[in-house]
Coordinates of C-alpha atoms (C1' of nucleotides) in Angstrom, one line a residue:
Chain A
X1 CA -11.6 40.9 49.2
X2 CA -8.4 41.0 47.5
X3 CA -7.1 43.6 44.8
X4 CA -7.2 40.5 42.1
X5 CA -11.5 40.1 43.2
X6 CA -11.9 43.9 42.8
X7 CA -10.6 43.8 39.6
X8 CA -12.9 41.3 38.6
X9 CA -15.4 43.0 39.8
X10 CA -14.6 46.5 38.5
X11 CA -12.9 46.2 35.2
X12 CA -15.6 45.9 32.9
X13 CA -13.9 46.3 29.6
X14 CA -11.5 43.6 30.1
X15 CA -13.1 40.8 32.7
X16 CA -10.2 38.4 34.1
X17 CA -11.6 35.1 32.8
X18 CA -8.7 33.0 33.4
X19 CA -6.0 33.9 36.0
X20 CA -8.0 35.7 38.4
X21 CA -5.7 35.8 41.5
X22 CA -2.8 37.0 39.8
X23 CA -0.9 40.3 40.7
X24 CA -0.3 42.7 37.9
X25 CA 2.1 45.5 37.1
X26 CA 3.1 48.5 35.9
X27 CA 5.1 47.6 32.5
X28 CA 7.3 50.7 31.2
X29 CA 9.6 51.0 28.3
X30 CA 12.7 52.9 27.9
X31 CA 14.6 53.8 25.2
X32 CA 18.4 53.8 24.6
X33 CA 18.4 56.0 21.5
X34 CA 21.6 56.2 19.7
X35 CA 22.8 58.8 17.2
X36 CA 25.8 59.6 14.8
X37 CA 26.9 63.1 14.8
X38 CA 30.3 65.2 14.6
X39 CA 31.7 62.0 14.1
X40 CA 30.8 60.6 17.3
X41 CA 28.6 58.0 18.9
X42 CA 25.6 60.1 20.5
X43 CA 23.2 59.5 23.3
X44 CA 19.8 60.9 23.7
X45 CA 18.2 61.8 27.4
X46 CA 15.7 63.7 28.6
X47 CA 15.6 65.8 31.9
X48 CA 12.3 64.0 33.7
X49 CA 9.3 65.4 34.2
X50 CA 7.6 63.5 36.5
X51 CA 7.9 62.7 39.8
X52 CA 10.1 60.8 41.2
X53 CA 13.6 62.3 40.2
X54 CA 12.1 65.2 38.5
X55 CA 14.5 67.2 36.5
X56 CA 17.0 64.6 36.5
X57 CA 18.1 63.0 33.3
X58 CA 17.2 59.8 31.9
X59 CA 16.2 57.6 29.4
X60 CA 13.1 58.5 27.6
X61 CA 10.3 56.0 28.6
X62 CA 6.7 55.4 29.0
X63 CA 4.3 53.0 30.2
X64 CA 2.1 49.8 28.1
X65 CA -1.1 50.9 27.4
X66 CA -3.6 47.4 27.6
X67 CA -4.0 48.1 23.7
X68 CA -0.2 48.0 22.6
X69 CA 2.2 45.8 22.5
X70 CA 6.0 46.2 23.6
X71 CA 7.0 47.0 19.9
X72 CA 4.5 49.5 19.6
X73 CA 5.3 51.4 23.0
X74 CA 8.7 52.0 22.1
X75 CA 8.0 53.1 18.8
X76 CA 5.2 55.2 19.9
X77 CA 7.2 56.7 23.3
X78 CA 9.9 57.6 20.2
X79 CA 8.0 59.4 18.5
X80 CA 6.1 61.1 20.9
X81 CA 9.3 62.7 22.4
X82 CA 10.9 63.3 18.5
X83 CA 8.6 63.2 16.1
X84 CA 10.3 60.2 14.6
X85 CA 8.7 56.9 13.1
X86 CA 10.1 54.3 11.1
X87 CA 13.3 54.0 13.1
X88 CA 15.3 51.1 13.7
X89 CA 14.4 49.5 16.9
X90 CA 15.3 46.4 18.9
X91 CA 14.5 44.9 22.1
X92 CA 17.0 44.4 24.4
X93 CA 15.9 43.0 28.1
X94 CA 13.6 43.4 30.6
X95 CA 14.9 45.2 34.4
X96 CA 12.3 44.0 37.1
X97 CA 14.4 44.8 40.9
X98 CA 11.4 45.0 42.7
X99 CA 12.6 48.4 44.2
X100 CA 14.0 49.3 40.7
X101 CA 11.4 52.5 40.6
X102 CA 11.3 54.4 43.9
X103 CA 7.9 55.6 42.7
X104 CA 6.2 52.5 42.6
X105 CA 6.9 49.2 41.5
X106 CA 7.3 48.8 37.4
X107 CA 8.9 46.7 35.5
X108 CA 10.6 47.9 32.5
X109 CA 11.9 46.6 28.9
X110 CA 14.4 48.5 27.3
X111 CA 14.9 49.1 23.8
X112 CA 17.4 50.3 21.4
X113 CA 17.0 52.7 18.6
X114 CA 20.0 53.9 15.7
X115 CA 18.7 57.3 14.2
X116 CA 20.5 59.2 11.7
X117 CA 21.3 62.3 13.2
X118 CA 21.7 64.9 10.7
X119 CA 19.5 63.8 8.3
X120 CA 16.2 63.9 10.8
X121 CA 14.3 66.6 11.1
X122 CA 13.6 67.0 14.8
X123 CA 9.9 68.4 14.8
X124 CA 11.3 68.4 18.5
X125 CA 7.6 68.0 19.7
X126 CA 9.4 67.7 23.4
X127 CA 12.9 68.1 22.5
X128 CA 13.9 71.4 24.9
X129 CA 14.1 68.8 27.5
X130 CA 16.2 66.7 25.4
X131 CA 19.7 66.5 24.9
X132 CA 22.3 64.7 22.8
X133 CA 25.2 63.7 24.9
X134 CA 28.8 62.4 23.8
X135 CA 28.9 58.8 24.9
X136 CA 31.6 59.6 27.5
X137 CA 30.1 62.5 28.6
X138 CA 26.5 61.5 29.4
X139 CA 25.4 62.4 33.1
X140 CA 24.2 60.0 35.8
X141 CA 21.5 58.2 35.1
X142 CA 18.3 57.6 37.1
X143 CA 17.2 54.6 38.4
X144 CA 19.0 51.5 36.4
X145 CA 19.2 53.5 33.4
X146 CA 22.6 53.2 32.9
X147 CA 23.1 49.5 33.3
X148 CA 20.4 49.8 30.6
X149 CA 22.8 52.0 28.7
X150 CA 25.7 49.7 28.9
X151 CA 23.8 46.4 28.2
X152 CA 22.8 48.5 25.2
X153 CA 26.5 49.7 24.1
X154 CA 27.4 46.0 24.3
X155 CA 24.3 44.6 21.8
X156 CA 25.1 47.3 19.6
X157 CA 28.9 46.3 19.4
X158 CA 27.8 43.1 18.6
X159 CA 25.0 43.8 16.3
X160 CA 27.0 46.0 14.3
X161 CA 29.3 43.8 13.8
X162 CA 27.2 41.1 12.4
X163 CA 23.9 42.9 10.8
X164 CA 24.1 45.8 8.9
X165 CA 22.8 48.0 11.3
X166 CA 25.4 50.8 10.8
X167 CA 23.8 52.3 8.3
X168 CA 21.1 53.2 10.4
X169 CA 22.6 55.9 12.1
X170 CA 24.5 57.2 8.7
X171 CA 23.2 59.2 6.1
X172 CA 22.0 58.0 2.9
X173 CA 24.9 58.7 1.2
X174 CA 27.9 58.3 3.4
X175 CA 31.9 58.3 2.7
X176 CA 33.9 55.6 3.6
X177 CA 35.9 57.6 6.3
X178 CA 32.6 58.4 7.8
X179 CA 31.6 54.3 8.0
X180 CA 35.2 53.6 9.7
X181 CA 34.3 56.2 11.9
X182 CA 31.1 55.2 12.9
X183 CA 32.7 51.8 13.3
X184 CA 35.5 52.8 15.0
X185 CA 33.2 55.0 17.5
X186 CA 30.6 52.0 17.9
X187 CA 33.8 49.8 18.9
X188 CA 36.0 51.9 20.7
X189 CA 39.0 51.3 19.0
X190 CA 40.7 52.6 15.8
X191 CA 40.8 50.6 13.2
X192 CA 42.8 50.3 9.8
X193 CA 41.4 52.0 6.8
X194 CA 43.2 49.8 4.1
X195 CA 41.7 46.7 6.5
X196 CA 38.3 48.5 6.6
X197 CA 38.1 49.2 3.3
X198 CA 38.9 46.1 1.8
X199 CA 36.6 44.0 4.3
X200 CA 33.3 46.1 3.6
X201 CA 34.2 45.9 -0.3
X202 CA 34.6 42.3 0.0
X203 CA 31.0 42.0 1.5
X204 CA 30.0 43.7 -2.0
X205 CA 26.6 45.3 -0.2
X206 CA 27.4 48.8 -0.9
X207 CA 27.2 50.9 -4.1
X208 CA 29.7 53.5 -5.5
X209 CA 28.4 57.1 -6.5
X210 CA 29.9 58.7 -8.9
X211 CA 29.1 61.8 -6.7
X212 CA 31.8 63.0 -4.0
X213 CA 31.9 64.3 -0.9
X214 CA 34.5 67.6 -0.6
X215 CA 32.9 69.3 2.3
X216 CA 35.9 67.5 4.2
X217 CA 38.6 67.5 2.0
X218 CA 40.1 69.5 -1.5
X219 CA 40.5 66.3 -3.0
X220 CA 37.0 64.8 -2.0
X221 CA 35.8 61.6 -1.5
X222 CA 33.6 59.2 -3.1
X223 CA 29.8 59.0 -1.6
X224 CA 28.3 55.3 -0.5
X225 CA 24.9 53.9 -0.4
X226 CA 24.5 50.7 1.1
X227 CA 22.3 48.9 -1.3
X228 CA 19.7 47.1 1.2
X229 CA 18.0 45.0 -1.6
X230 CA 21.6 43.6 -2.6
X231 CA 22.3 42.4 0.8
X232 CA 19.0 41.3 1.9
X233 CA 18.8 38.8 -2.2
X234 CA 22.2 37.5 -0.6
X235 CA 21.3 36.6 2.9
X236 CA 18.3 34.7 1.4
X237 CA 20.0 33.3 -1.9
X238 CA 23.4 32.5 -0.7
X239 CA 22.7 32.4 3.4
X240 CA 25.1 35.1 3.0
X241 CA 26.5 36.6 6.4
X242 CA 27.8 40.4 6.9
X243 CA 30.7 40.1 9.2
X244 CA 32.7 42.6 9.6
Chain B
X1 CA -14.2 56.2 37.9
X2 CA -11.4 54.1 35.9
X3 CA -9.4 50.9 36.7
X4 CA -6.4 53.0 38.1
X5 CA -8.4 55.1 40.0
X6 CA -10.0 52.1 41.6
X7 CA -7.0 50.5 42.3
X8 CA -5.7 53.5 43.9
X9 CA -8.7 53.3 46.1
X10 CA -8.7 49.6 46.8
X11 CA -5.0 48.4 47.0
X12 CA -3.9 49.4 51.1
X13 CA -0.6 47.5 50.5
X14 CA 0.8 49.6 47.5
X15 CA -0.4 52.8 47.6
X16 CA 0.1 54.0 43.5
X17 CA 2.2 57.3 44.6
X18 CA 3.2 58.3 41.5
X19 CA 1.6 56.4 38.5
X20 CA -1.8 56.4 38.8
X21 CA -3.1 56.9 35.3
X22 CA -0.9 53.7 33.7
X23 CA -2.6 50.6 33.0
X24 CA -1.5 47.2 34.6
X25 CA -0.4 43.9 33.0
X26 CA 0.1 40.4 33.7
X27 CA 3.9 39.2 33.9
X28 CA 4.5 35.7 33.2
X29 CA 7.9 33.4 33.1
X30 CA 8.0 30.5 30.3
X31 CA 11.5 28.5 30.6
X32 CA 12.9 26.7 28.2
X33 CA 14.4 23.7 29.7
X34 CA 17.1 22.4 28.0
X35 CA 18.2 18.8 28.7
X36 CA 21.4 16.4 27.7
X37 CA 20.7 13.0 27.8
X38 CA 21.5 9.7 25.8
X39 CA 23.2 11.8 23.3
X40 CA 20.4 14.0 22.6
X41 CA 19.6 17.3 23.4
X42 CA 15.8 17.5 24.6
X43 CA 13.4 19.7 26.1
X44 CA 11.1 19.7 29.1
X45 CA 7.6 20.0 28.5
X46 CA 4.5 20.0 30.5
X47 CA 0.6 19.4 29.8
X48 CA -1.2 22.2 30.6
X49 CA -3.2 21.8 34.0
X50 CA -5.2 24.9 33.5
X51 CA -8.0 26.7 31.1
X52 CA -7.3 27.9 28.6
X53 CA -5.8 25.2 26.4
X54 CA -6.3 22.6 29.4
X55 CA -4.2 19.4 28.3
X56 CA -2.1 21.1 25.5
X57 CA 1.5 20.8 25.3
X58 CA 3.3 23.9 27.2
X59 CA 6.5 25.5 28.3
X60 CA 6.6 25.8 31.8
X61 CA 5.1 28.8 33.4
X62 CA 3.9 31.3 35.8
X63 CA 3.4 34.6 37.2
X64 CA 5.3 37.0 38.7
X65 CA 4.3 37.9 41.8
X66 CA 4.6 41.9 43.5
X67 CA 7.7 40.4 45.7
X68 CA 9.5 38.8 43.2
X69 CA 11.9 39.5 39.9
X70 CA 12.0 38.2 36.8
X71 CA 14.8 35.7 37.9
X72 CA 13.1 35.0 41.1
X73 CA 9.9 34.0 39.7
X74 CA 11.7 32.0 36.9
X75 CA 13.7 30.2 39.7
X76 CA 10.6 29.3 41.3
X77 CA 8.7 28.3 38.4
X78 CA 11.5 25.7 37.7
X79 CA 11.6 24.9 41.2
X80 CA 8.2 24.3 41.6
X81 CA 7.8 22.0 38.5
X82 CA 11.2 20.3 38.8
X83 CA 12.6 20.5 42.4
X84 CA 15.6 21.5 41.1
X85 CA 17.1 25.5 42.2
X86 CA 20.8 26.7 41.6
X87 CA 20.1 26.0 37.7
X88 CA 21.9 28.1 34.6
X89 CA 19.1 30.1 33.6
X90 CA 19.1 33.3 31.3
X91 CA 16.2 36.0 30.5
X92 CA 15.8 36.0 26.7
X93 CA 12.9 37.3 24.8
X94 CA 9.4 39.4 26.1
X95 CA 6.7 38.4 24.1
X96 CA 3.8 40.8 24.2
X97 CA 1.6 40.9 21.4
X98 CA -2.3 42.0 22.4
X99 CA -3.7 38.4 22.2
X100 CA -0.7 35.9 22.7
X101 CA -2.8 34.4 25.6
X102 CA -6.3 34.1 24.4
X103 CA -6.6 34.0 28.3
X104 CA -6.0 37.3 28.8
X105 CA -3.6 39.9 28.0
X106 CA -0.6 38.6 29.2
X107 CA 2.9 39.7 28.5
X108 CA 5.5 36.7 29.4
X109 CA 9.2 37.0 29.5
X110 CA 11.4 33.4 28.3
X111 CA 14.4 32.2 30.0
X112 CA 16.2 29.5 29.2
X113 CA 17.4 27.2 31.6
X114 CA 20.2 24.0 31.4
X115 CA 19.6 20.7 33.2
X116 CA 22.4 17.9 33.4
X117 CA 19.9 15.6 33.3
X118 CA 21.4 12.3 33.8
X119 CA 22.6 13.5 37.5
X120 CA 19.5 15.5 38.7
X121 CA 17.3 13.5 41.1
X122 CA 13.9 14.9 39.8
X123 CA 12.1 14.6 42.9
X124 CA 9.8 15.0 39.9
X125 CA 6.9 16.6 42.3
X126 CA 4.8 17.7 39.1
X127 CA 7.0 15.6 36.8
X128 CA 3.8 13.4 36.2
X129 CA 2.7 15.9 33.5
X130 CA 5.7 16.6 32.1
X131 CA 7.9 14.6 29.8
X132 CA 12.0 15.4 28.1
X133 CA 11.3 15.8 24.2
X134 CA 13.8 15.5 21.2
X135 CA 14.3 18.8 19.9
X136 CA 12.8 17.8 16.6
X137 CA 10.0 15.4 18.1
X138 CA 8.4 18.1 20.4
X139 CA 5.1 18.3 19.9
X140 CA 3.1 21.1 18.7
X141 CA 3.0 24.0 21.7
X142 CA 0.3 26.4 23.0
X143 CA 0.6 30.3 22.1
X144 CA 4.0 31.5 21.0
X145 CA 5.7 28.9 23.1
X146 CA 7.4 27.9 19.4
X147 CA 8.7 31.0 18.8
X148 CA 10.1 31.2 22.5
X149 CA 11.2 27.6 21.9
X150 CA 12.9 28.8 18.4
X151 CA 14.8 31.4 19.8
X152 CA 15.9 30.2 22.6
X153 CA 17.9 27.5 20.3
X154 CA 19.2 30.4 18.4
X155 CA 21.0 31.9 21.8
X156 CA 22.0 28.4 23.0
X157 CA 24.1 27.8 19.7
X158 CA 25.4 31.5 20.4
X159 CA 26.1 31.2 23.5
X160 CA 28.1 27.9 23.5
X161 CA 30.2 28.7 21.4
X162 CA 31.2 32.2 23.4
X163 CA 30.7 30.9 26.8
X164 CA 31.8 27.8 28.7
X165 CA 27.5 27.3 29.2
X166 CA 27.7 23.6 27.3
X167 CA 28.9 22.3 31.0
X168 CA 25.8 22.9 32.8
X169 CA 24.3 20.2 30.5
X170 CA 27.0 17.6 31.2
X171 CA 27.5 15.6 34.5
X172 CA 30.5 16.9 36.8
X173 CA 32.5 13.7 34.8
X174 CA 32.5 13.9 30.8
X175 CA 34.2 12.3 28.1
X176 CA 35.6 14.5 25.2
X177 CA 33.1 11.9 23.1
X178 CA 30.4 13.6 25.3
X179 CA 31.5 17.0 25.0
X180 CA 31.8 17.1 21.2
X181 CA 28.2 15.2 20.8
X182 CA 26.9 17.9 23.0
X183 CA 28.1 20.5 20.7
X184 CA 27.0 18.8 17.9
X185 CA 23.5 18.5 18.8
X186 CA 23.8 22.4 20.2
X187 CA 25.0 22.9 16.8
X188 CA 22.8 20.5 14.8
X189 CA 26.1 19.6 12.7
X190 CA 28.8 17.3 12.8
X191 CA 32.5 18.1 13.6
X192 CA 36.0 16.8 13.2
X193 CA 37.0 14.8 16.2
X194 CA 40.6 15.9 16.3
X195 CA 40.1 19.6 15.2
X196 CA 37.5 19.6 18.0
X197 CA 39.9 18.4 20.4
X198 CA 42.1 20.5 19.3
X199 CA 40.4 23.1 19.8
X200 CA 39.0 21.9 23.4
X201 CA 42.4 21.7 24.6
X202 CA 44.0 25.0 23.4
X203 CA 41.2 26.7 25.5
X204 CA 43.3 24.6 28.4
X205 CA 39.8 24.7 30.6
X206 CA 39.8 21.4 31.6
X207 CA 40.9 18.8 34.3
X208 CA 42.0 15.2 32.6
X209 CA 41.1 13.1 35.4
X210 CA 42.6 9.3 36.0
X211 CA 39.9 8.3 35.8
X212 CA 38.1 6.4 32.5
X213 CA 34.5 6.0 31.6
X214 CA 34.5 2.4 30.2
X215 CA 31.0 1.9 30.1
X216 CA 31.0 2.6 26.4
X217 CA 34.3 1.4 25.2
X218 CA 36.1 -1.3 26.0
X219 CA 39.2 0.8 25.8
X220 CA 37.5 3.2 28.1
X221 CA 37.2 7.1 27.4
X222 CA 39.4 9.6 30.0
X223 CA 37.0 11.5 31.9
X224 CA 37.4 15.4 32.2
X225 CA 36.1 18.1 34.4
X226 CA 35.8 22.0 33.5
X227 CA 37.9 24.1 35.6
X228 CA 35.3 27.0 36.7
X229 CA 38.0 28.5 38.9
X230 CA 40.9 28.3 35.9
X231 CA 38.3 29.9 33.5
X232 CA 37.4 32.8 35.4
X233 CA 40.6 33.5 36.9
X234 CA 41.7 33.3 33.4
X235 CA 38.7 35.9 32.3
X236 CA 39.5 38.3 34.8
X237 CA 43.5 38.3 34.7
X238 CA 44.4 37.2 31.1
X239 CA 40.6 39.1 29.7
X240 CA 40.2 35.4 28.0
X241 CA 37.8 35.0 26.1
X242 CA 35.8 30.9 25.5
X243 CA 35.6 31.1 21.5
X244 CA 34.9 27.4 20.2
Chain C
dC1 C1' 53.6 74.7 -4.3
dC2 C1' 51.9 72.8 -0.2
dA3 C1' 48.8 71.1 3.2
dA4 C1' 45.2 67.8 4.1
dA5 C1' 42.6 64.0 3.3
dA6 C1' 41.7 60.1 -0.2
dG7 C1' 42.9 56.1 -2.2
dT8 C1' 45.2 51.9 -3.0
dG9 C1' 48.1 46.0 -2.3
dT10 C1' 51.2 43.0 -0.4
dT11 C1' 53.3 40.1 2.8
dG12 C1' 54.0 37.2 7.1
dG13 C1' 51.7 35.1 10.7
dA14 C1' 47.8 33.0 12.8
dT15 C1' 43.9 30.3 12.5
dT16 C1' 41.1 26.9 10.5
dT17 C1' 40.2 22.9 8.0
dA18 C1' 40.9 18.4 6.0
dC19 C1' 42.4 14.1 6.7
dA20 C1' 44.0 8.4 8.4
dC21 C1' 46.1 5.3 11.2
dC22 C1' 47.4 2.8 15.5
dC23 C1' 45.8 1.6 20.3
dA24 C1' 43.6 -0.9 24.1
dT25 C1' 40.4 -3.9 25.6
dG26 C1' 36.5 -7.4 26.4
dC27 C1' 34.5 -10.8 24.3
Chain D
dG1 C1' 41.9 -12.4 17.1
dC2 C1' 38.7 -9.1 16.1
dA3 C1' 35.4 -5.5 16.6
dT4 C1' 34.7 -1.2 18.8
dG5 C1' 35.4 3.2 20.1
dG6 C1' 39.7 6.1 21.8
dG7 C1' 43.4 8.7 20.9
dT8 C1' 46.7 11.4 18.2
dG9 C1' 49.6 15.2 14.3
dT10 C1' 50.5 17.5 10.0
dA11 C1' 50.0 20.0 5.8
dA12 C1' 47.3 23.2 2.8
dA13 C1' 44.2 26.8 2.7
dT14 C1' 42.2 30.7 4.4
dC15 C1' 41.9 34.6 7.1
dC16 C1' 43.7 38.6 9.5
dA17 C1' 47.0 42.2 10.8
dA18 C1' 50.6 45.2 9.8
dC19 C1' 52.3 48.4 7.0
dA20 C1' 53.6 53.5 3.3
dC21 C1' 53.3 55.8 -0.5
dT22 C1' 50.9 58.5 -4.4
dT23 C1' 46.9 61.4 -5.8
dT24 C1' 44.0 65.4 -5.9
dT25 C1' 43.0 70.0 -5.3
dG26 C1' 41.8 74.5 -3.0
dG27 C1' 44.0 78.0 -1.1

DNA sequence: CCAAAAGTGTTGGATTTACACCCATGC
DNA sequence: GCATGGGTGTAAATCCAACACTTTTGG
């Protein structure tokens, strides 16, 4: 009798009507959760827990449940280690080395998430395990974690540069210095604040305050919102295209 | 006594060390076959030989087995289907919503794959069922093979124009005639014969052989080959990048 | 009054687009 | 000799990159 026959035979709740002698895994998700603080591009890790690699850091992850989908594991293993729901997340690919996880074989689709830093309240339901690291300064990863990490720096760099996913990881109100940046940290490269600031007012999608910012400077500067519904009544109307 | 616990039990060749509690999926591989021929870009589908949806149009399919990753078993699905191996292929997208597969819960991972048609010998083993489609005459497909279908066009047009991939649809031997109605069918828009030459030739990719086609012309077209070797030595030494 | 950041336009170069005629050949 | 597809260059428009000085204000 094979482990596909047993199953049959023992999984009551979900009988294998269809494809029967088919092996099945262990499908995990892990999340590349980036953040925007002290004007730097953050990383969030977690020392592990669990066995294998305990106490070493990694991404935060967790395994499909039969009743979930991929979506709803990543948001739910975010917010089980933060608190934190309605954050911007995307799926980026799935890792499947068969000896990928010493522990036992498990395939795993990564996802990335863009939270604002400062303006989250951590509830930090797990979060003395949990650390923000600079981007440069993260430690060695477990397992494939950080090719995970880099495929993930890469999608962001192009995201950002063709959705208006920046915003994610900035406050609601924002100053233009603290968009280039965010820019420039997301990009790793400086980039020309006349040039900046003339591009992302030609793409018309963000709104003016009359309120400033002078935390940062005697003179102060003018506060941003981006204005969502703006952008989104141009991509449909005008198959408008933020490029940056 | 629950499925895991069972399985722990039962399963002598994989002893669950470390997750025992997690619950186990099915991992499929759909591919979406992309095909060049007479001037039209097509796609390979099969009739479904199997329950559910027995006889309905399909992307071709399978699981992955314990032994295998992701590309592995997408190497072998094509394989077995097509006879063809050392194929462009590409993970894309992992569908997992709760009932994709009215089956049974299934989650399946797409890659897309690119076929010169016109110079594969199918030794067409299965290739009974399965017939080349016109992008927009494909009939309606099982599940969320549309969506996988849908997407997989969307990273084909990205991808061509960023990476030299539009080759792997061509013979070894292509006219510039060719290569532009190839990107015009990627593209699903006409372009300028001379700016796209233009264009073709700054990238200074390809060999211009002696050699002319003349079975459409009676002026005959030259006949070009891409230069993998120039283009990555290129890549790694001048950090070129293919932009079309 | 001065230090520190904010704010603001122009120009040259590069890239992209639009566009039309002659060529070679087989029939 | 003519019909068919092959091959070729230029000019205008647009986009992108480089660049420096004035403003504001808290201390």
């Amino acid at each position: 009798m094979n482990q596909s026959e047993l199953d049959k035979i023992t999984n009551v709740d979900q009988p294998l009507t269809y494809y029967e002698k088919e092996d099945q895994v262990l499908l995990a998700v892990d999340c590349i959760i980036f953040g925007f603080d002290q004007n730097k591009l953050k990383l969030l890790l977690v020392k592990r827990n669990i066995e294998p690699e305990f106490g070493k850091w990694s991404l935060i992850g967790g395994f499909m449940k039969k009743n979930e989908n991929l979506d709803t594991t990543a948001a739910r293993v975010l917010y089980t280690l933060t608190g934190l729901s309605d954050i911007y997340m995307e799926q980026l690919y799935t890792y499947s080395k068969v000896d990928r996880d010493p522990g036992q074989r498990a395939i795993s689709v990564s996802y990335f998430a863009l939270i604002d830093v400062a303006n989250h309240q951590f509830d930090g339901i797990q979060l003395d395990s949990a650390k923000w690291f600079d981007l440069d300064e993260a430690p060695k990863l477990i397992f494939d974690h950080q090719d995970m990490v880099d495929k993930a720096i890469a999608r962001l760099r192009r995201r950002a540069l063709s959705k208006p996913i920046g915003f994610e990881l900035l406050p609601e109100k924002f100053t233009m210095r603290q968009l280039q940046t965010l820019y420039e940290s997301i990009l790793d490269k400086k980039l020309d604040k006349r040039n900046f600031i003339n591009k992302i007012n030609s793409l018309d999608v963000l709104i003016k305050l009359e309120e400033k910012d002078k935390t940062v400077s005697r003179k102060g500067a003018y506060l941003y919102n981006f204005d969502k519904d703006k952008y989104e009544k141009k991509v449909k109307e005008d198959g408008f295209s933020f490029k940056l």
